[in-house]
Short mmCIF file of C-alpha atoms in Angstrom, two decimals:
data_model
loop_
_atom_site.label_atom_id
_atom_site.label_comp_id
_atom_site.label_asym_id
_atom_site.label_seq_id
_atom_site.Cartn_x
_atom_site.Cartn_y
_atom_site.Cartn_z
CA UNK A 26 128.91 44.81 71.79
CA UNK A 27 129.32 47.47 69.10
CA UNK A 28 128.65 44.92 66.33
CA UNK A 29 125.47 43.32 67.66
CA UNK A 30 122.32 44.54 69.31
CA UNK A 31 119.09 43.05 70.50
CA UNK A 32 115.59 44.09 71.40
CA UNK A 33 112.79 42.26 73.16
CA UNK A 34 110.35 40.86 70.62
CA UNK A 35 108.09 38.85 72.94
CA UNK A 36 107.80 36.48 75.88
CA UNK A 37 106.64 33.00 76.91
CA UNK A 38 105.20 32.06 80.30
CA UNK A 39 105.79 28.60 81.78
CA UNK A 40 104.56 26.88 84.93
CA UNK A 41 107.54 25.24 86.67
CA UNK A 42 107.56 22.13 88.86
CA UNK A 43 109.87 23.16 91.75
CA UNK A 44 111.09 19.59 92.33
CA UNK A 45 111.92 18.53 88.77
CA UNK A 46 112.27 22.01 87.17
CA UNK A 47 110.07 20.66 84.34
CA UNK A 48 108.33 23.47 82.47
CA UNK A 49 104.78 23.51 81.08
CA UNK A 50 103.87 26.18 78.54
CA UNK A 51 101.06 28.51 79.72
CA UNK A 52 100.87 31.44 77.26
CA UNK A 53 102.96 33.89 75.22
CA UNK A 54 102.82 37.41 73.90
CA UNK A 55 104.62 40.12 71.98
CA UNK A 56 106.03 43.35 73.31
CA UNK A 57 108.12 44.29 76.31
CA UNK A 58 105.72 43.59 79.18
CA UNK A 59 104.18 40.46 80.62
CA UNK A 60 101.29 40.53 83.10
CA UNK A 61 99.84 37.43 84.77
CA UNK A 62 98.15 36.46 88.01
CA UNK A 63 100.22 34.16 90.18
CA UNK A 64 98.10 31.21 91.30
CA UNK A 65 100.59 30.15 93.96
CA UNK A 66 102.69 27.95 91.69
CA UNK A 67 106.14 28.61 90.35
CA UNK A 68 106.35 30.39 87.00
CA UNK A 69 109.11 31.37 84.64
CA UNK A 70 109.06 34.12 82.02
CA UNK A 71 111.30 33.54 78.99
CA UNK A 72 112.06 36.73 77.05
CA UNK A 73 112.43 36.46 73.27
CA UNK A 74 115.16 38.57 71.69
CA UNK A 75 115.49 39.82 68.11
CA UNK A 76 119.23 39.98 67.41
CA UNK A 77 120.78 42.20 64.74
CA UNK A 78 124.35 42.22 63.46
CA UNK A 79 126.32 45.10 61.96
CA UNK A 80 127.54 44.62 58.37
CA UNK A 81 130.28 47.11 57.50
CA UNK A 82 131.58 47.68 53.97
CA UNK A 83 134.68 49.79 53.31
CA UNK A 84 136.88 50.49 50.28
CA UNK A 85 140.64 50.10 49.89
CA UNK A 86 140.89 53.68 48.56
CA UNK A 87 137.96 56.09 48.53
CA UNK A 88 139.29 57.86 45.44
CA UNK A 89 139.03 54.61 43.43
CA UNK A 90 135.43 53.64 44.19
CA UNK A 91 132.55 53.43 46.62
CA UNK A 92 130.12 50.97 48.19
CA UNK A 93 126.32 51.22 48.25
CA UNK A 94 125.93 50.53 51.97
CA UNK A 95 128.86 51.46 54.21
CA UNK A 96 127.07 50.20 57.31
CA UNK A 97 123.80 48.42 57.86
CA UNK A 98 122.12 46.45 60.62
CA UNK A 99 120.53 43.13 59.67
CA UNK A 100 118.38 40.66 61.57
CA UNK A 101 120.21 37.42 62.36
CA UNK A 102 120.21 35.28 59.20
CA UNK A 103 119.08 38.09 56.89
CA UNK A 104 121.08 39.14 53.84
CA UNK A 105 122.58 42.58 53.24
CA UNK A 106 123.11 43.45 49.58
CA UNK A 107 126.19 45.58 48.90
CA UNK A 108 127.40 46.90 45.54
CA UNK A 109 130.92 48.12 44.73
CA UNK A 110 131.05 50.92 42.15
CA UNK A 111 134.41 51.97 40.68
CA UNK A 112 135.31 55.61 40.08
CA UNK A 113 136.24 56.81 36.60
CA UNK A 114 139.45 55.15 35.42
CA UNK A 115 139.29 52.26 37.91
CA UNK A 116 137.74 48.83 38.05
CA UNK A 117 136.35 46.68 40.83
CA UNK A 118 138.78 43.84 41.58
CA UNK A 119 137.41 41.81 44.48
CA UNK A 120 135.99 41.75 47.99
CA UNK A 121 138.13 40.83 50.97
CA UNK A 122 137.18 40.20 54.59
CA UNK A 123 134.24 38.17 55.90
CA UNK A 124 133.10 37.09 52.44
CA UNK A 125 132.33 33.79 50.73
CA UNK A 126 135.16 33.19 48.24
CA UNK A 127 132.70 31.93 45.60
CA UNK A 128 131.33 35.45 45.17
CA UNK A 129 134.36 37.61 46.01
CA UNK A 130 134.77 38.89 42.43
CA UNK A 131 131.10 39.86 41.97
CA UNK A 132 130.55 43.61 42.29
CA UNK A 133 127.14 43.06 43.93
CA UNK A 134 127.06 40.53 46.73
CA UNK A 135 124.75 39.27 49.42
CA UNK A 136 126.30 39.06 52.89
CA UNK A 137 124.50 36.76 55.34
CA UNK A 138 124.29 38.30 58.80
CA UNK A 139 125.08 35.19 60.84
CA UNK A 140 127.39 37.36 62.93
CA UNK A 141 129.06 40.76 62.61
CA UNK A 142 130.66 41.14 59.15
CA UNK A 143 133.34 43.46 57.82
CA UNK A 144 134.11 43.47 54.10
CA UNK A 145 136.29 45.63 51.88
CA UNK A 146 135.77 46.47 48.20
CA UNK A 147 139.09 46.65 46.38
CA UNK A 148 139.52 48.78 43.30
CA UNK A 149 142.45 49.22 40.93
CA UNK A 150 143.44 50.18 37.43
CA UNK A 151 142.71 47.90 34.50
CA UNK A 152 145.65 46.98 32.27
CA UNK A 153 144.73 45.77 28.78
CA UNK A 154 146.52 43.14 26.70
CA UNK A 155 145.92 42.39 23.00
CA UNK A 156 147.78 40.48 20.30
CA UNK A 157 148.24 43.74 18.36
CA UNK A 158 149.45 45.67 21.47
CA UNK A 159 152.87 47.21 22.07
CA UNK A 160 155.01 46.72 25.18
CA UNK A 161 157.39 49.59 24.30
CA UNK A 162 155.10 52.53 23.51
CA UNK A 163 151.66 51.59 24.91
CA UNK A 164 150.59 52.42 28.45
CA UNK A 165 148.06 49.54 28.64
CA UNK A 166 145.52 51.65 30.53
CA UNK A 167 142.76 51.50 27.93
CA UNK A 168 141.69 49.13 25.14
CA UNK A 169 143.06 51.51 22.47
CA UNK A 170 146.64 51.31 23.85
CA UNK A 171 147.07 47.72 25.05
CA UNK A 172 150.22 45.88 26.00
CA UNK A 173 151.31 43.01 23.78
CA UNK A 174 152.22 40.59 26.59
CA UNK A 175 150.52 39.49 29.79
CA UNK A 176 153.90 39.68 31.54
CA UNK A 177 154.22 43.42 30.77
CA UNK A 178 150.70 44.07 32.10
CA UNK A 179 151.41 42.13 35.30
CA UNK A 180 154.70 43.99 35.80
CA UNK A 181 152.96 47.37 35.37
CA UNK A 182 150.12 46.42 37.73
CA UNK A 183 149.83 47.37 41.37
CA UNK A 184 147.87 45.68 44.15
CA UNK A 185 144.24 45.04 43.21
CA UNK A 186 144.72 46.02 39.57
CA UNK A 187 143.04 43.93 36.87
CA UNK A 188 144.75 42.55 33.77
CA UNK A 189 142.19 42.19 30.96
CA UNK A 190 143.45 39.81 28.28
CA UNK A 191 141.81 40.13 24.87
CA UNK A 192 141.11 37.25 22.50
CA UNK A 193 144.03 35.48 20.88
CA UNK A 194 146.91 33.15 21.66
CA UNK A 195 149.57 34.23 24.17
CA UNK A 196 152.50 31.83 24.46
CA UNK A 197 154.20 32.95 27.65
CA UNK A 198 154.81 31.75 31.17
CA UNK A 199 153.66 34.32 33.69
CA UNK A 200 154.50 34.76 37.36
CA UNK A 201 152.07 36.59 39.58
CA UNK A 202 153.59 37.81 42.83
CA UNK A 203 150.97 40.42 43.87
CA UNK A 204 147.25 40.63 44.53
CA UNK A 205 145.79 41.20 41.08
CA UNK A 206 143.02 39.72 38.97
CA UNK A 207 143.65 38.36 35.47
CA UNK A 208 140.56 38.18 33.29
CA UNK A 209 140.18 36.76 29.84
CA UNK A 210 137.46 35.06 27.82
CA UNK A 211 134.91 36.13 30.43
CA UNK A 212 136.44 34.50 33.51
CA UNK A 213 138.64 35.45 36.46
CA UNK A 214 141.69 33.36 37.24
#
């Protein structure tokens, strides 16, 4: 398949009882050839395969950020490390695809190659909220011009944007009806 490949890494030679099909180990070796002298008994050669899987990392919009390894091949069970780096004016939001949800908001992740994997780094704008912000005149796109309410920041946000809530008390009920991240006090909700 296009997402997995294998190569011969070695072999094992067995003597086989033709009546019971029971195998007895004789010898083994590495490489792609096996030479032995047949002594008149049944033998079986078992080829050993090293399997690799393709790990593919993409971005939701190439103008908003990049990934450190767009495509890599990993031995079965190995870990591919991928880092999402936002472009100027954007922030990393989360990974989607074949990813463990416990690490989906970490910019650098390890992806275990237990099969072919496809992941996507999602980037968006960051909207800032502070108790001294202004919902009428501020654009919320940098810490110097924050919104006053979380609701205003959520309303102004698009898919994969991040709402960064500064310290303070915000007494409001918010409804989130899009894929965004809300961060405050050092955690993602």
